[in-house]
Protein backbone atom coordinates (compact mmCIF):
# COMPACT_ATOMS: atom_id res chain seq x y z
CA MET A 1 0.34 -0.20 0.19
CA VAL A 2 1.83 3.61 -1.41
CA LEU A 3 0.60 5.09 1.54
CA LEU A 4 2.25 2.50 4.11
CA ASP A 5 5.57 3.05 2.28
CA TRP A 6 4.98 6.42 2.42
CA PHE A 7 5.01 6.21 6.05
CA GLU A 8 7.71 3.50 6.35
CA ASP A 9 10.06 5.78 4.38
CA LEU A 10 9.51 8.74 6.63
CA ARG A 11 9.86 6.69 10.11
CA GLU A 12 13.40 5.70 8.82
CA ALA A 13 14.52 8.86 7.65
CA ARG A 14 13.30 10.54 10.62
CA PRO A 15 11.72 9.33 13.46
CA ALA A 16 11.09 11.86 15.79
CA LEU A 17 8.31 14.25 12.95
CA ALA A 18 7.08 10.36 11.80
CA TRP A 19 5.98 9.36 15.61
CA SER A 20 4.97 12.50 16.89
CA ALA A 21 2.32 12.41 13.35
CA VAL A 22 1.53 9.32 15.34
CA VAL A 23 0.71 10.57 19.08
CA THR A 24 -0.81 14.00 16.95
CA SER A 25 -2.93 11.65 14.80
CA GLY A 26 -3.73 9.24 18.23
CA VAL A 27 -4.97 12.67 19.72
CA ALA A 28 -7.22 13.77 17.31
CA VAL A 29 -9.68 11.04 16.53
CA LEU A 30 -8.75 11.13 20.63
CA LEU A 31 -10.48 13.80 21.35
CA ALA A 32 -13.10 13.88 18.18
CA LEU A 33 -14.36 10.71 19.71
CA ILE A 34 -14.58 12.18 23.35
CA MET A 35 -16.36 15.60 21.63
CA ALA A 36 -18.69 13.29 19.49
CA MET A 37 -20.57 11.78 23.13
CA PRO A 38 -24.08 12.44 23.65
CA ALA A 39 -24.34 14.65 26.67
CA SER A 40 -26.34 11.90 29.22
CA PRO A 41 -26.79 11.38 33.09
CA VAL A 42 -23.97 8.52 32.79
CA MET A 43 -21.32 10.77 31.23
CA ASN A 44 -21.66 13.79 32.95
CA ALA A 45 -20.63 11.02 35.87
CA ILE A 46 -18.31 10.06 35.20
CA GLY A 47 -17.09 13.22 34.07
CA ALA A 48 -16.95 13.25 30.38
CA THR A 49 -19.15 16.44 30.13
CA ASP A 50 -16.86 18.65 32.19
CA LEU A 51 -14.37 17.29 29.71
CA GLN A 52 -16.29 18.25 26.83
CA ASN A 53 -16.73 22.08 28.73
CA LYS A 54 -12.56 22.21 29.22
CA ILE A 55 -11.68 20.67 25.59
CA ARG A 56 -14.28 24.02 24.98
CA ALA A 57 -13.28 25.98 26.91
CA VAL A 58 -9.21 25.52 25.79
CA GLY A 59 -10.52 25.63 22.08
CA GLN A 60 -12.03 29.65 23.60
CA ALA A 61 -9.34 30.14 25.32
CA ALA A 62 -6.63 29.47 22.60
CA TYR A 63 -8.73 31.94 19.67
CA TRP A 64 -8.91 34.30 22.52
CA SER A 65 -4.91 34.39 23.00
CA TYR A 66 -3.83 34.00 18.80
CA ARG A 67 -6.02 37.42 18.71
CA VAL A 68 -4.40 39.34 21.70
CA ALA A 69 -1.49 37.82 19.96
CA VAL A 70 -1.66 39.38 16.72
CA GLY A 71 -3.74 42.56 18.05
CA ARG A 72 -3.11 45.75 18.94
CA ASN A 73 -2.11 45.94 22.71
CA ALA A 74 -3.99 48.31 25.29
CA VAL A 75 -1.32 50.72 26.48
CA GLU A 76 -4.42 53.02 28.16
CA LYS A 77 -5.86 52.58 31.45
CA PRO A 78 -8.97 52.62 31.82
CA LYS A 79 -11.76 54.89 34.36
CA THR A 80 -13.31 52.72 36.23
CA LEU A 81 -16.78 53.07 37.64
CA TYR A 82 -19.44 51.08 40.18
CA GLY A 83 -23.16 51.25 39.37
CA THR A 84 -25.80 49.32 38.73
CA VAL A 85 -27.60 47.42 35.93
CA THR A 86 -30.94 48.57 35.23
CA GLY A 87 -31.82 47.36 31.17
CA ALA A 88 -30.98 47.95 27.70
CA SER A 89 -31.62 50.64 25.44
CA ASN A 90 -33.53 49.50 21.83
CA THR A 91 -29.52 50.80 20.46
CA GLY A 92 -27.59 47.77 22.10
CA LYS A 93 -26.36 49.67 24.92
CA VAL A 94 -26.46 48.71 28.28
CA LEU A 95 -28.56 50.79 30.77
CA MET A 96 -26.61 51.51 34.41
CA SER A 97 -27.21 53.08 37.62
CA ILE A 98 -23.67 54.91 38.93
CA PRO A 99 -23.49 57.18 41.53
CA VAL A 100 -22.49 60.84 41.30
CA GLY A 101 -21.97 62.54 44.12
CA SER A 102 -25.43 61.79 46.72
CA SER A 103 -27.33 60.40 43.58
CA PHE A 104 -27.85 58.42 41.48
CA GLN A 105 -27.24 59.01 37.29
CA VAL A 106 -28.25 56.60 34.89
CA VAL A 107 -25.61 56.10 31.63
CA GLU A 108 -26.12 54.29 28.02
CA VAL A 109 -23.09 52.02 28.14
CA MET A 110 -21.51 50.83 24.52
CA LEU A 111 -19.91 47.79 25.12
CA ALA A 112 -15.83 46.95 24.01
CA ASN A 113 -15.09 45.29 20.74
CA LEU A 114 -18.90 44.11 19.68
CA ASP A 115 -19.68 44.31 15.42
CA ARG A 116 -22.02 47.63 15.51
CA GLU A 117 -23.47 46.31 12.55
CA THR A 118 -23.99 42.50 13.93
CA ILE A 119 -25.72 44.21 17.49
CA HIS A 120 -29.53 42.73 18.12
CA PRO A 121 -31.22 44.89 20.43
CA GLY A 122 -33.65 42.72 21.00
CA ALA A 123 -31.93 39.19 21.64
CA MET A 124 -29.30 41.80 23.62
CA TRP A 125 -32.69 42.49 26.45
CA LYS A 126 -32.65 39.28 27.31
CA VAL A 127 -28.60 38.65 27.85
CA VAL A 128 -29.13 42.37 30.56
CA GLU A 129 -32.61 41.23 31.71
CA GLU A 130 -30.78 38.56 33.34
CA VAL A 131 -28.21 40.62 34.90
CA LYS A 132 -31.10 43.45 35.98
CA ASN A 133 -30.15 45.26 39.12
CA GLN A 134 -27.03 43.06 39.91
CA ASN A 135 -23.93 44.93 40.92
CA ALA A 136 -20.72 45.78 39.06
CA ARG A 137 -17.78 46.53 37.84
CA VAL A 138 -17.27 49.54 34.78
CA ASP A 139 -14.14 49.83 32.37
CA VAL A 140 -14.50 52.41 30.55
CA TYR A 141 -11.72 53.60 27.69
CA PRO A 142 -10.17 56.49 26.74
CA ASP A 143 -12.13 55.21 23.25
CA GLY A 144 -15.67 55.20 25.18
CA ARG A 145 -16.00 51.47 24.76
CA SER A 146 -16.86 49.77 28.18
CA VAL A 147 -16.26 46.37 29.61
CA ILE A 148 -19.40 45.76 31.91
CA TRP A 149 -17.29 42.86 35.20
CA ILE A 150 -20.05 41.12 36.81
CA ARG A 151 -19.04 38.49 39.41
CA GLY A 152 -15.76 38.30 37.67
CA LEU A 153 -17.06 37.97 34.64
CA PRO A 154 -17.00 39.74 31.37
CA LEU A 155 -20.72 40.98 30.24
CA ASN A 156 -19.60 41.95 26.82
CA LEU A 157 -18.60 37.62 26.64
CA ARG A 158 -22.16 36.87 27.65
CA VAL A 159 -23.37 39.06 24.65
CA ILE A 160 -21.34 37.32 22.51
CA GLU A 161 -21.68 33.39 23.26
CA ALA A 162 -25.82 34.25 23.33
CA GLY A 163 -25.48 35.95 20.01
CA ALA A 164 -26.21 39.10 20.48
CA ALA A 165 -23.02 39.94 18.93
CA MET A 166 -20.56 39.35 16.59
CA PRO A 167 -16.87 40.17 18.46
CA GLU A 168 -15.49 43.78 15.95
CA THR A 169 -12.93 42.20 13.48
CA ASN A 170 -10.42 44.66 14.06
CA PRO A 171 -11.03 45.76 17.59
CA VAL A 172 -8.97 49.68 18.31
CA THR A 173 -7.97 47.31 20.96
CA ASN A 174 -7.80 44.32 22.02
CA ILE A 175 -9.14 44.62 25.63
CA VAL A 176 -11.82 42.09 25.17
CA ASP A 177 -9.53 39.92 23.54
CA LYS A 178 -7.79 39.89 27.01
CA ALA A 179 -10.24 39.16 29.18
CA PHE A 180 -11.81 36.02 26.98
CA ALA A 181 -9.04 35.21 26.70
CA SER A 182 -8.37 35.20 30.67
CA TYR A 183 -12.06 34.40 31.06
CA TYR A 184 -11.45 30.93 29.46
CA TRP A 185 -8.08 30.25 30.71
CA LYS A 186 -9.35 30.53 34.05
CA LEU A 187 -12.54 27.71 32.82
CA VAL A 188 -10.07 26.01 32.13
CA LEU A 189 -7.73 25.13 35.09
CA ASN A 190 -11.10 25.88 37.58
CA GLY A 191 -13.29 24.65 35.65
CA ASP A 192 -17.14 26.08 35.92
CA ARG A 193 -17.64 27.48 39.29
CA ARG A 194 -20.85 28.51 38.17
CA ARG A 195 -23.00 25.23 39.34
């Protein structure tokens, strides 16, 4: 068989490359089998579902880390505010109540690194309703875009994962890329602690 002859030649000429190809292929087949398993109580009991989630998180972490590596690094420091999420506007912005002196002011917050053309206000409203009336930290960058952190997780990520918007293809900064990469690497290392 031609394929086996080719592999034999490779194995004799470059054994390290041949064996690394065999190991890589084996790992790829094993990962494909694990990812093809359906989620069920049995799979959950033996830990296969958690393994699938970790594999997905590794893929997402690698993707966002790649975007950080090839993107521009943000050198600007954000202005940090604290407030409460109160809703979403019909333009796809998040409404927040921010303390100003002895009173509160409702402000519209534009989320960073979302493609403005792909924002679905209805879907955005659903995502924001899940976190409505929760305290948040808002990192506002000089261009006016923001990252909203709720319990250590970026709301920007939830919006993208829910399909309410797509990530910006050529972002001005890669702040959100860094946040997403950090979030997914923590998920890989520590698992999903929301359960």
